[in-house]
Coordinates of C-alpha atoms in Angstrom, one line a residue:
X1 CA 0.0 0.0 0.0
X2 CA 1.5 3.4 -1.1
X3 CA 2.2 4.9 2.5
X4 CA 0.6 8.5 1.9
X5 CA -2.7 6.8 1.0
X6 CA -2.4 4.8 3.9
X7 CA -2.7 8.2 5.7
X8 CA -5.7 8.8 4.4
X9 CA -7.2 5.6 5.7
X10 CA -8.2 6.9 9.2
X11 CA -10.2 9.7 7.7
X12 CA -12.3 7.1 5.3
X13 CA -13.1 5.1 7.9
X14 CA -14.7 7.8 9.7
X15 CA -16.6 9.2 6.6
X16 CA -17.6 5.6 5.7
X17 CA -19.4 5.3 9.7
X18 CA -21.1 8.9 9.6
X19 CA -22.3 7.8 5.9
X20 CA -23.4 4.3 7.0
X21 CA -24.9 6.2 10.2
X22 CA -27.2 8.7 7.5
X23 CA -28.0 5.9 5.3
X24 CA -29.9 4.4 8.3
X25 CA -31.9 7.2 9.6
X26 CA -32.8 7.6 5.4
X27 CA -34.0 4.0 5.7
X28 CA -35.7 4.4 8.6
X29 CA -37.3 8.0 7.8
X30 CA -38.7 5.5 4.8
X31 CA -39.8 2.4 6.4
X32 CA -40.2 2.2 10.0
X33 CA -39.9 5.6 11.4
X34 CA -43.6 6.9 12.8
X35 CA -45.0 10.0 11.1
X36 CA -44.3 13.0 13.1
X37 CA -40.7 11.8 13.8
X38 CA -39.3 14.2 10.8
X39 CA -38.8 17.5 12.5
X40 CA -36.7 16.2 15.7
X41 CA -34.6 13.4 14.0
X42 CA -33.7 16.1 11.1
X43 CA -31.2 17.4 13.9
X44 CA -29.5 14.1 14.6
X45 CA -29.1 13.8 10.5
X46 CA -27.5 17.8 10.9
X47 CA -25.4 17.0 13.2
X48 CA -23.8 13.7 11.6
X49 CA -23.9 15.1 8.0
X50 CA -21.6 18.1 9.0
X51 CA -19.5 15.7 11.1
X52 CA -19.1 13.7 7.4
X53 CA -18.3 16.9 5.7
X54 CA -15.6 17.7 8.3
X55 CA -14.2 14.0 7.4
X56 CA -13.6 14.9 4.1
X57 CA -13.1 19.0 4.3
X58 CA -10.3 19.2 6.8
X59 CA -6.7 20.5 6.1
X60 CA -5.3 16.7 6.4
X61 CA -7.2 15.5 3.8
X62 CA -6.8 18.5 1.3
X63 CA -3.2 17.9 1.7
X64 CA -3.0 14.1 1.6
X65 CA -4.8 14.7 -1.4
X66 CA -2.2 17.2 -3.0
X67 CA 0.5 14.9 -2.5
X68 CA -1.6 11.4 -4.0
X69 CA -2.3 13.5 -7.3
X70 CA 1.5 13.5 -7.7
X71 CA 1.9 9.5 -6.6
X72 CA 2.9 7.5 -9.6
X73 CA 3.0 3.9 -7.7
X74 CA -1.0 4.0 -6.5
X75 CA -2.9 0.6 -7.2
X76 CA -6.3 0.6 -8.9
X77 CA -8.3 0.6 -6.3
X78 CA -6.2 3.6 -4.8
X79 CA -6.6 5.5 -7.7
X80 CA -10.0 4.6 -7.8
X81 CA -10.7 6.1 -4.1
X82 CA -8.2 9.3 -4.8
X83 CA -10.5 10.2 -7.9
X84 CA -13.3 9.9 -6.2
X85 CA -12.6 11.7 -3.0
X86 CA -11.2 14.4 -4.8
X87 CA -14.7 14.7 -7.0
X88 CA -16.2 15.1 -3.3
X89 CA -14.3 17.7 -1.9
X90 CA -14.5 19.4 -5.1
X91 CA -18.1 19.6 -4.8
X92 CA -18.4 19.5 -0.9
X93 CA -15.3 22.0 0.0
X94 CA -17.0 25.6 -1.3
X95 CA -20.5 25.2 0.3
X96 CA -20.1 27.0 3.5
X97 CA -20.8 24.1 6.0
X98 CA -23.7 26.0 8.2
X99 CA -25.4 25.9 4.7
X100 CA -24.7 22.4 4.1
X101 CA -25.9 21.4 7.4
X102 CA -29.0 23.2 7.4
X103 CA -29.5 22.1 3.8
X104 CA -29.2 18.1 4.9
X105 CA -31.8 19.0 8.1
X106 CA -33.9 20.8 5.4
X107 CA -34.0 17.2 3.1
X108 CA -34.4 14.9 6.1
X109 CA -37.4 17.0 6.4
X110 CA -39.0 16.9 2.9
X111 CA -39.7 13.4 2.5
X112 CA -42.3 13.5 4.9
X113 CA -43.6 17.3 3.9
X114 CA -43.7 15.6 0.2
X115 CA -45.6 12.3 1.4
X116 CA -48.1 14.6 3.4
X117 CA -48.6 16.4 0.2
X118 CA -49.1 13.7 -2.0
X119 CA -52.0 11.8 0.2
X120 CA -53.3 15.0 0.6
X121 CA -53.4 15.7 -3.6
X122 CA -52.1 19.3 -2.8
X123 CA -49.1 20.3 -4.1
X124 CA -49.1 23.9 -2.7
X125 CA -48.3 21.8 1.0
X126 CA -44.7 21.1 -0.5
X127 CA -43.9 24.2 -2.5
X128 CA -42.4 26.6 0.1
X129 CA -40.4 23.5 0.9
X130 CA -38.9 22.6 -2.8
X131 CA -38.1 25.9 -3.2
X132 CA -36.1 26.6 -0.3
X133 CA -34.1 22.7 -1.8
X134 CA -33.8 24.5 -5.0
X135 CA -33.0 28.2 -3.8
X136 CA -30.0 26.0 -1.9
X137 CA -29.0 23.8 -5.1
X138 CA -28.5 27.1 -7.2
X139 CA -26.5 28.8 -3.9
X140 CA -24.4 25.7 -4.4
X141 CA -23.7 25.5 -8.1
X142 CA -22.7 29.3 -7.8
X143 CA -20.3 28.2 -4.7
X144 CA -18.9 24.8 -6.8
X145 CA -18.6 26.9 -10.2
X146 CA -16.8 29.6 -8.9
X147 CA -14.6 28.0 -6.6
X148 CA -13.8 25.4 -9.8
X149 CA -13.6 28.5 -12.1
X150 CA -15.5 26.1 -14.6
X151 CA -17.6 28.1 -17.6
X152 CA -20.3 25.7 -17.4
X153 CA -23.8 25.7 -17.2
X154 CA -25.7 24.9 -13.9
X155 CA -27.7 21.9 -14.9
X156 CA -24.8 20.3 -16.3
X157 CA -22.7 20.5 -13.2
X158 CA -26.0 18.6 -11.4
X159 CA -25.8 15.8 -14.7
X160 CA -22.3 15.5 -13.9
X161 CA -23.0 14.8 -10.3
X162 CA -25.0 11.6 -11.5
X163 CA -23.6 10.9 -14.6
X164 CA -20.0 11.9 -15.6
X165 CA -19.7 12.9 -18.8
X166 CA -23.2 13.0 -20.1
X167 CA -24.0 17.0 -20.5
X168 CA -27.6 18.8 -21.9
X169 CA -25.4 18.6 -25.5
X170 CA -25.3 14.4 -25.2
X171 CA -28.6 14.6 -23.8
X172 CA -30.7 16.6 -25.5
X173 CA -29.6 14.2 -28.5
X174 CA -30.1 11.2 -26.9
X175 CA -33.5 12.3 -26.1
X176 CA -33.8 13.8 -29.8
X177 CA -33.4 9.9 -30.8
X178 CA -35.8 9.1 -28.6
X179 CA -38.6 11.2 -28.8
X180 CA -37.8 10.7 -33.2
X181 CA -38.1 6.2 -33.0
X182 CA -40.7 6.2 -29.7
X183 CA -43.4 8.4 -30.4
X184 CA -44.4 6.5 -33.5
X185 CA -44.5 3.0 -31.5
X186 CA -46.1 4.7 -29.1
X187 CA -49.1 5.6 -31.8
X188 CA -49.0 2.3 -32.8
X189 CA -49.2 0.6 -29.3
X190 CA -51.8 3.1 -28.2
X191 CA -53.9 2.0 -31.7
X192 CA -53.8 -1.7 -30.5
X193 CA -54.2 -1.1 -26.7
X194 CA -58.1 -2.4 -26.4
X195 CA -57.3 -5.5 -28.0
X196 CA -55.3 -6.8 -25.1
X197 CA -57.3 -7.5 -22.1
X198 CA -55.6 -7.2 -18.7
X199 CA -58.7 -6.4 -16.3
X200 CA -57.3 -9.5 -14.4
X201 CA -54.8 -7.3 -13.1
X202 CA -56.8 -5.3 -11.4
X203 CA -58.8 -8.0 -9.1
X204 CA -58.5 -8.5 -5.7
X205 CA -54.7 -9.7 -4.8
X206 CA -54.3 -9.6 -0.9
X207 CA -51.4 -8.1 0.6
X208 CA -50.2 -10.6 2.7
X209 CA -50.1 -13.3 -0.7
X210 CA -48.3 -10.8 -2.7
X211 CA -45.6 -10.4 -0.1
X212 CA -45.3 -13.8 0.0
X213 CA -44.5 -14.7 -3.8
X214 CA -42.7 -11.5 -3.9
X215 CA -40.0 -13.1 -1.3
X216 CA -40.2 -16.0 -3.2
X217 CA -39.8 -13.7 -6.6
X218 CA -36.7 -12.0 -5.2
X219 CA -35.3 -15.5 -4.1
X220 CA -35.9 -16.4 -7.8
X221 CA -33.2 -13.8 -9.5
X222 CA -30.8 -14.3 -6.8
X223 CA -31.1 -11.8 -3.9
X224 CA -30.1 -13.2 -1.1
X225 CA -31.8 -12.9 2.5
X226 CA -28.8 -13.5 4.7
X227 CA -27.2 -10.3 3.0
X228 CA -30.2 -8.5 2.4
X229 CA -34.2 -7.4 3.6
X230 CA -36.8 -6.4 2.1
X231 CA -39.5 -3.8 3.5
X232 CA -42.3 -2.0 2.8
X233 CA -42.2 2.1 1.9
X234 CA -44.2 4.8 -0.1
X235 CA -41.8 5.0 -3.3
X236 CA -39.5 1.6 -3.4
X237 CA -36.3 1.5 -3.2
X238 CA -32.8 -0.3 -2.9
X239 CA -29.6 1.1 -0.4
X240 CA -26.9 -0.6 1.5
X241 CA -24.3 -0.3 4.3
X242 CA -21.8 -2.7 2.5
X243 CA -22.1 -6.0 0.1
X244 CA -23.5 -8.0 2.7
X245 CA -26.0 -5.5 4.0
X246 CA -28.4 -4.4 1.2
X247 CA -32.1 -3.4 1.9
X248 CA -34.6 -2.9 -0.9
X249 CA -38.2 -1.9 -0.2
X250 CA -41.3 -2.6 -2.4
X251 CA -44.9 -0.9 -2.1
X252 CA -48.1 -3.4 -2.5
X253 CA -51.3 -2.2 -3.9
X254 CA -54.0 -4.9 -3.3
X255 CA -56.0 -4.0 -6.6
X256 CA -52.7 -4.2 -8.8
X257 CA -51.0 -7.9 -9.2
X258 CA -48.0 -6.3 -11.4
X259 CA -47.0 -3.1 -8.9
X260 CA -45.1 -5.2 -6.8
X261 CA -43.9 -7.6 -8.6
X262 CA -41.9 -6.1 -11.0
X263 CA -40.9 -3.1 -8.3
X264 CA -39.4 -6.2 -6.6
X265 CA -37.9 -7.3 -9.9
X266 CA -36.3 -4.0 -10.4
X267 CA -35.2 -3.2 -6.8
X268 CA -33.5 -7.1 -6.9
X269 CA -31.5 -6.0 -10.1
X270 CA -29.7 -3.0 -8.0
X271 CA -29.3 -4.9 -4.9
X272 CA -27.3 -8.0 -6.9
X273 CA -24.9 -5.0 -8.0
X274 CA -24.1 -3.9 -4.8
X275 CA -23.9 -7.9 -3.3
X276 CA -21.8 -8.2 -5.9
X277 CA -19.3 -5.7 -5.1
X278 CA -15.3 -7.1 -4.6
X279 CA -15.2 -7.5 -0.7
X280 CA -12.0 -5.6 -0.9
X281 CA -13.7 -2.5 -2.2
X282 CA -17.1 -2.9 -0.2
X283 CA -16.5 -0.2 2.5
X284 CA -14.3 2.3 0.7
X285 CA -15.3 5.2 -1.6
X286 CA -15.7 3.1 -4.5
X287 CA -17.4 0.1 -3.0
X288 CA -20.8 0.9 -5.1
X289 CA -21.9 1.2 -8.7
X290 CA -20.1 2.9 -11.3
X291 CA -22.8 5.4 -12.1
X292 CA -26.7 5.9 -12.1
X293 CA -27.2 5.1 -15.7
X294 CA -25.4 1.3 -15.4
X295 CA -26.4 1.2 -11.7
X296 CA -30.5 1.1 -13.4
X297 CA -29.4 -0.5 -16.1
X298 CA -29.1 -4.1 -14.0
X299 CA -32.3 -3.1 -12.6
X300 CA -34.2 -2.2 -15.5
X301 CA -32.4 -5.4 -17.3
X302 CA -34.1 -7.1 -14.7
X303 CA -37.2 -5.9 -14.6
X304 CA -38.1 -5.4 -18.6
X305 CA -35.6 -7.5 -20.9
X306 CA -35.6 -10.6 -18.6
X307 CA -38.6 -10.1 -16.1
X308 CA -41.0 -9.7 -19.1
X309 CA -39.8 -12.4 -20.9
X310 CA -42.0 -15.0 -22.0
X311 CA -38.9 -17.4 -20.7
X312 CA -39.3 -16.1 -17.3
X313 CA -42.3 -16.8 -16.0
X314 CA -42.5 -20.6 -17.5
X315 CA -41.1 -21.5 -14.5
X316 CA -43.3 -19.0 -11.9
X317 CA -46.6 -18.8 -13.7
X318 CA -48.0 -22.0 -12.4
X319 CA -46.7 -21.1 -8.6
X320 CA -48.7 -17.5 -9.2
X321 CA -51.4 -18.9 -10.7
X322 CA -51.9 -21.3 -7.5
X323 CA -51.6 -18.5 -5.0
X324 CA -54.8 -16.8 -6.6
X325 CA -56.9 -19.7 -7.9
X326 CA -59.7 -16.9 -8.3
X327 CA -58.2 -14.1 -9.4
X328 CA -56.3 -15.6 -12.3
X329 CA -58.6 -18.6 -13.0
X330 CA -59.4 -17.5 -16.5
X331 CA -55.5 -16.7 -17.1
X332 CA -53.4 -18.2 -19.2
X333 CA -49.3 -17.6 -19.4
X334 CA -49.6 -16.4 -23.1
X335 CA -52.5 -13.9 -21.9
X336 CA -50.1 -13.2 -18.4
X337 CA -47.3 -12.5 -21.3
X338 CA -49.5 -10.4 -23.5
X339 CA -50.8 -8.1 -20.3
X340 CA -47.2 -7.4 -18.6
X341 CA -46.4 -6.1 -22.1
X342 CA -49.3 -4.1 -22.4
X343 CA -48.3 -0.8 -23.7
X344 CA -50.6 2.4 -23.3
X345 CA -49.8 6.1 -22.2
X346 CA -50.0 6.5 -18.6
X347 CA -49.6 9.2 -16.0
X348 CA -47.6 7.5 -13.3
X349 CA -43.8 6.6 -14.1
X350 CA -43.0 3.9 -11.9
X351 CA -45.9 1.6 -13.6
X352 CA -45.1 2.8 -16.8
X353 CA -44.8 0.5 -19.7
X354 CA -41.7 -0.3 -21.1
X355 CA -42.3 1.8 -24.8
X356 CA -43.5 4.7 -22.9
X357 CA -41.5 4.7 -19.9
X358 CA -38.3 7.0 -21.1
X359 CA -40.9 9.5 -22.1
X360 CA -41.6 9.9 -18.3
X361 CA -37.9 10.5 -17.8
X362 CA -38.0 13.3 -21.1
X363 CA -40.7 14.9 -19.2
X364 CA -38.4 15.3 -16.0
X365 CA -35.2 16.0 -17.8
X366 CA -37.3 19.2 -19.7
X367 CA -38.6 20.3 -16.5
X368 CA -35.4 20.3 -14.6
X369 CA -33.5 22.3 -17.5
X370 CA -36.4 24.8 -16.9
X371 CA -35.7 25.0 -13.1
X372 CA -32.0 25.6 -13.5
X373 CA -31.7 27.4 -17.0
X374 CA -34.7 29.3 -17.1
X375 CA -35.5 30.3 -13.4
X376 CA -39.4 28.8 -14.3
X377 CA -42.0 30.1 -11.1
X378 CA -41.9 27.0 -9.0
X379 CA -45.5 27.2 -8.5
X380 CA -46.1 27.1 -12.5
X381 CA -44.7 23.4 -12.3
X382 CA -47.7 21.7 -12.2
X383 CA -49.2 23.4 -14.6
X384 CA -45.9 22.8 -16.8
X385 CA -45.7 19.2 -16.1
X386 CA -49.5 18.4 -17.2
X387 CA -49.2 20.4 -20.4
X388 CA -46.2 18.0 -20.9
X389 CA -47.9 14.7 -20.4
X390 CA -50.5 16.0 -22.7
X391 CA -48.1 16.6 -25.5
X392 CA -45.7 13.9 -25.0
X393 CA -48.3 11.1 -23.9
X394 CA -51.9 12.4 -24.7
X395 CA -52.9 11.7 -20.8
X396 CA -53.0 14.9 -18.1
X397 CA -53.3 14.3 -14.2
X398 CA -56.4 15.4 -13.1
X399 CA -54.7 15.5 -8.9
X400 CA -51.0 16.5 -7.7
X401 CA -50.2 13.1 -6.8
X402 CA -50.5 11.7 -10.5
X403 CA -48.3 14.3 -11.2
X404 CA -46.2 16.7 -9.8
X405 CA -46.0 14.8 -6.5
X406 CA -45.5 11.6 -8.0
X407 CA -41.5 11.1 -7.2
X408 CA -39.7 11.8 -4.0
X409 CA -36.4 12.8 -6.3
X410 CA -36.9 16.5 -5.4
X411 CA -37.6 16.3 -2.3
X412 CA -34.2 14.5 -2.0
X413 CA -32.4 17.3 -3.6
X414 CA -32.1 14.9 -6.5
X415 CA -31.5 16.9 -9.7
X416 CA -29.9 15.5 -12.4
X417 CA -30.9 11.8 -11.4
X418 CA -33.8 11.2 -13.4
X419 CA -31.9 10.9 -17.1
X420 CA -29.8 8.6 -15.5
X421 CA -33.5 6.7 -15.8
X422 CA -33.2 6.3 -19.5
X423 CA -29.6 6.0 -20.2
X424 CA -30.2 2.8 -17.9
X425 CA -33.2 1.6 -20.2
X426 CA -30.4 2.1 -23.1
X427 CA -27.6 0.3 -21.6
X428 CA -29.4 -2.4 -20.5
X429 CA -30.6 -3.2 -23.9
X430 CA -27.2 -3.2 -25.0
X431 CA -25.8 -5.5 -22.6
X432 CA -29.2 -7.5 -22.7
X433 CA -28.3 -8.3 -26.4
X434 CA -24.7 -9.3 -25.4
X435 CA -26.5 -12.0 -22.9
X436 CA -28.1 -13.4 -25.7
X437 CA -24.7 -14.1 -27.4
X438 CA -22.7 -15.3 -24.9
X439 CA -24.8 -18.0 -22.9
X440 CA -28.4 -19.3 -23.9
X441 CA -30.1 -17.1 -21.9
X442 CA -33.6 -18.0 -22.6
X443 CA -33.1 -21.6 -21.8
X444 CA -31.5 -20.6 -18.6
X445 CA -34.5 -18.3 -18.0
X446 CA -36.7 -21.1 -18.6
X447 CA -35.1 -23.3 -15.9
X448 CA -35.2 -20.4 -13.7
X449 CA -31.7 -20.9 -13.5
X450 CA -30.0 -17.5 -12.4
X451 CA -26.2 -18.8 -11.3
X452 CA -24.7 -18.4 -14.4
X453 CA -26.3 -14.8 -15.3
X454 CA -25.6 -13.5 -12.5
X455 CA -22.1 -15.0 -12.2
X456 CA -21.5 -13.3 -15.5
X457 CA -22.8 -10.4 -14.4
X458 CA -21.1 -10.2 -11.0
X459 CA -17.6 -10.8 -13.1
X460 CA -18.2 -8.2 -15.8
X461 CA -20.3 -5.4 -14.4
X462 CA -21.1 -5.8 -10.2
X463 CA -18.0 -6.7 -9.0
X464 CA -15.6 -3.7 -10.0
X465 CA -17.8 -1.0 -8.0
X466 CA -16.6 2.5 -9.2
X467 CA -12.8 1.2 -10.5
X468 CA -14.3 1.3 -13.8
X469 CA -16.5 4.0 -15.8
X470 CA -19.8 3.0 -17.6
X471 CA -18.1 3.4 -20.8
X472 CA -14.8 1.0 -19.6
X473 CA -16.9 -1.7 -18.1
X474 CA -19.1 -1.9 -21.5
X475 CA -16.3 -2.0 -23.6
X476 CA -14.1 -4.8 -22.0
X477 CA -17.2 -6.6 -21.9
X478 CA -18.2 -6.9 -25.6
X479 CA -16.0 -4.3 -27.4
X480 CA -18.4 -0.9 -27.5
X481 CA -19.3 1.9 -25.8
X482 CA -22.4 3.4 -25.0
X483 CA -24.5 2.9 -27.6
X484 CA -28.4 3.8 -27.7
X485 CA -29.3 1.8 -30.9
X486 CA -29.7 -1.2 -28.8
X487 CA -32.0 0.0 -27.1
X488 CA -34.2 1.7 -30.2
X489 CA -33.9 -1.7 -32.1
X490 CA -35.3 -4.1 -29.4
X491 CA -37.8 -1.4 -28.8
X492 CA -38.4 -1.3 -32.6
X493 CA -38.6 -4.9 -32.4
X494 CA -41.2 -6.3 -29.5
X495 CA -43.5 -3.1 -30.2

C-alpha cells in the first residue's frame, strides 16, 4: 500500500461510519420511522452530515490529497478512491458548512412534507419547501462553479453529479433519438391497446399473498436474505451499508397484481450489484456502482428484458397462478405474457410501460433544464408538467399526486438523477443483447436458472464497483461503448 494513502485511511473510515450512520436514519425516515418523527430526528441527521463533511473537508485530507495527485505507484483501487474523493471535496469544499448542514436538516425533512402532500393531492403543501431545496442547489452551483472557475452551465454541473460525462449537448440528443423512433410506437401501441385484455390485473390480490410470492420472486433472480431485507415504503427502493447488508423496499397495492412484482424485480437487479461488489472494495469510496445510468441499467435489465420475458415466468406462472386460484382462474401464461407487455400512455412513471416509460424520464429531464436554466415560477410546475404529459403522452393528471407529486427525487435534492432513468433503459438493452450471445439465456430463463447470469454479471459489471467508468466496463465486456441503438432496435422490435 503506497504509505501517503495509507494516511488517508483513518479519515475514510470515519466518513464511511457517519455515511453508514445517515444511510440508516434515510432507511428508517422510509420504512419504520412513525410520522411526526421528521422534525426532531432532522437534527441528529445535521449533526452527523456536518460531522461527514468535516471527514472529508479538513486540512489533512486536502493535503494528503495534494501529494496522491503526484503519486505515480498507486494501485487501482487507490486510484480509484483518490478520484473519487477528490470529486467530493471538489463539490463539498465551497459550500459554507452552516449551509450544508442546514441544507441536509432541510431534506431529512421533505420526504415526509412531500408524502403529506401527496396523500393529501395538494401540491401547494410542499412548495415553500422545494423551493427553499432548490434556492440551496442554485446557492451551491454558484459556490462549486466559482470555486472550480469552470464556464459551465448549472444543470450540467447537477448531470455530472449523476452521470459523468453525459451534459444537456449528449442529452438533449439522446432524447432527440428518442422522442424521433418512440413516439411513432407509441401511436402504434396506443392504436392496438383495447385489443389486449388485462382487467385480471386489477382484481383482488391480498397483501399478505403478494408479499409472499414476492420473497419467493426475489429469491428467484438471486437476492439473497442472509445479506439482504426487504420492506415496505411509499416509493421503493434499494440502499446498503456494505455487500453484505443491502435493503430494498417494495410498495403493495392490493388492486394491482403487477405493482409489486416487478418493483421487486427491479429493486433485486440494483441490490445483486451492490452484493456483488469485490469484498475488498465494499466499505471504501468506490465500493458501489459505477454510475446511475449502469447502476438502473441491471435493474431495469431485470425488470423489462428478462422479467418480461416470456422465458421467465414458465417456471413462476403456475406457482402465481396457485396463490390466486380466483383471481387468475381465466388466465393463461400467453395472456399473463401479453398483459405485462401491455403498452398504453399513462400518467404515473414507476408503472409505466416499457415503450412509454423513457418519455416519463424526457418529461423530468425538460422540466429540470427549466428550473435551473430558465428560473421557471416554481409554482407554474404543475401546470408545466400536465401540459407535458398532454403533448408527449396524450394523458393529463387530473390531482397532484398523479403528477407533480409523484416522485420523491426533489424532495431528495435529487436533480440530475432522473436521465440517469433512460440512459439505464439504453444500456441495458445493450448488454441484454450481449447476454443473448454469450450464454443461452432463454433456456436458462426457462429453468429459472439465475447462477450463471448473474455469475456473468457479478464478473463483468457488479464486482468492479466504481474502478471502472460506464463506458470502460461496457467496452471490456463486448468491445463498444455506450450505444443507444440497442436500445431503439429491441424497442423497434417487440412493439
Amino acid at each position: 500500500m503506497n504509505t501517503t494513502f495509507e494516511q488517508l485511511i483513518p479519515w475514510l473510515e470515519k466518513a464511511y461510519a457517519l455515511k453508514s450512520a445517515l444511510i440508516l436514519f434515510e432507511w428508517d425516515n422510509e420504512t419504520e420511522a412513525p410520522q411526526e418523527a421528521s422534525e426532531q430526528t432532522a437534527k441528529a441527521i445535521e449533526l452527523l452530515s456536518t460531522a461527514y463533511y468535516e471527514a472529508i473537508i479538513n486540512p489533512d485530507v486536502k493535503k494528503l490529497l495534494k501529494q496522491l495527485a503526484k503519486e505515480k505507484d498507486l494501485s487501482v483501487k487507490e486510484a480509484a478512491i483518490v478520484k473519487d474523493i477528490q470529486k467530493q471535496y471538489d463539490s463539498m469544499e465551497p459550500i459554507p458548512p452552516k449551509e450544508y448542514e442546514a441544507y441536509q436538516g432541510l431534506t431529512a425533512r421533505a420526504s415526509s412534507i412531500w408524502a403529506r402532500a401527496k396523500k393529501a393531492d395538494d401540491y401547494s403543501l410542499f412548495a415553500p419547501t422545494l423551493k427553499e431545496i432548490i434556492e440551496y442547489q442554485k446557492k451551491f452551483i454558484h459556490y462549486r462553479l466559482k470555486a472550480g472557475k469552470k464556464k459551465m452551465k448549472s444543470y450540467d454541473l447537477l448531470l455530472n453529479d449523476f452521470e459523468e460525462g453525459f451534459t444537456m449537448k449528449e442529452l438533449d440528443h439522446f432524447f432527440e433519438t428518442l422522442k424521433e423512433n418512440i413516439l411513432p410506437l407509441v401511436q402504434k401501441a396506443t392504436e392496438n391497446k383495447d385489443k389486449i385484455n388485462k382487467d385480471y390485473n386489477y382484481r383482488t390480490y391480498p397483501v399478505e399473498l403478494q408479499k409472499q410470492f414476492n420473497h419467493r420472486l426475489a429469491e428467484h433472480v438471486g437476492f439473497n436474505f442472509k445479506k439482504g431485507v426487504m420492506k415496505e415504503s411509499a416509493h421503493p427502493f434499494t440502499t446498503n451499508l456494505h455487500n453484505k447488508d443491502v435493503r430494498i423496499t417494495t410498495n403493495y397495492d392490493e388492486h394491482n397484481l403487477e405493482s409489486a412484482i416487478f418493483s421487486t424485480i427491479h429493486e433485486s437487479g440494483h441490490a445483486l450489484y451492490e452484493m456483488h461488489i469485490d469484498d475488498d472494495l465494499t466499505m471504501t469510496p468506490v465500493g458501489e456502482g459505477t454510475s446511475m445510468g449502469m447502476h438502473e441499467s441491471q435493474s431495469r435489465l431485470f425488470e423489462n428484458n428478462l422479467g418480461r420475458s416470456r422465458a421467465f415466468w414458465v417456471p413462476l406462472f403456475k406457482e402465481l397462478k396457485a396463490l390466486y386460484p380466483d383471481s387468475l382462474k381465466d388466465v393463461d401464461l400467453d395472456q399473463f405474457i401479453l398483459g405485462i407487455n401491455k403498452s398504453a400512455p399513462s400518467l404515473i412513471r414507476t408503472e409505466s410501460d416499457e415503450l412509454t416509460y423513457s418519455l416519463h424520464i424526457l418529461i423530468r429531464y425538460e422540466i429540470e433544464k427549466m428550473i435551473f436554466e430558465e428560473n421557471i415560477d416554481i409554482d407554474r410546475l404543475p401546470e408545466i408538467w400536465n401540459k407535458k404529459y398532454e403533448e408527449y403522452l396524450g394523458v393529463s393528471p387530473e390531482k397532484d399526486s398523479e403528477g407533480i407529486l409523484q416522485d420523491i427525487h426533489w424532495a431528495g435534492g435529487s436533480f440530475g438523477y432522473f436521465p440517469s432513468y433512460a440512459l439505464g433503459n439504453a444500456i441495458a438493452a445493450q448488454i441484454h443483447a450481449h447476454l443473448k450471445k454469450v450464454m443461452p439465456l432463454e433456456t436458462y430463463l426457462e429453468q429459472g436458472n439465475f447462477q450463471p447470469i448473474n455469475e456473468y454479471l457479478k464478473d463483468h459489471v457488479h464486482r468492479f464497483g466504481k474502478t471502472k467508468t460506464t463506458n470502460e466496463i461496457l467496452t471490456d465486456m463486448m468491445g463498444e461503448a455506450f450505444n443507444p441503438q440497442y436500445y431503439i432496435d429491441y424497442l423497434k422490435e417487440k412493439f
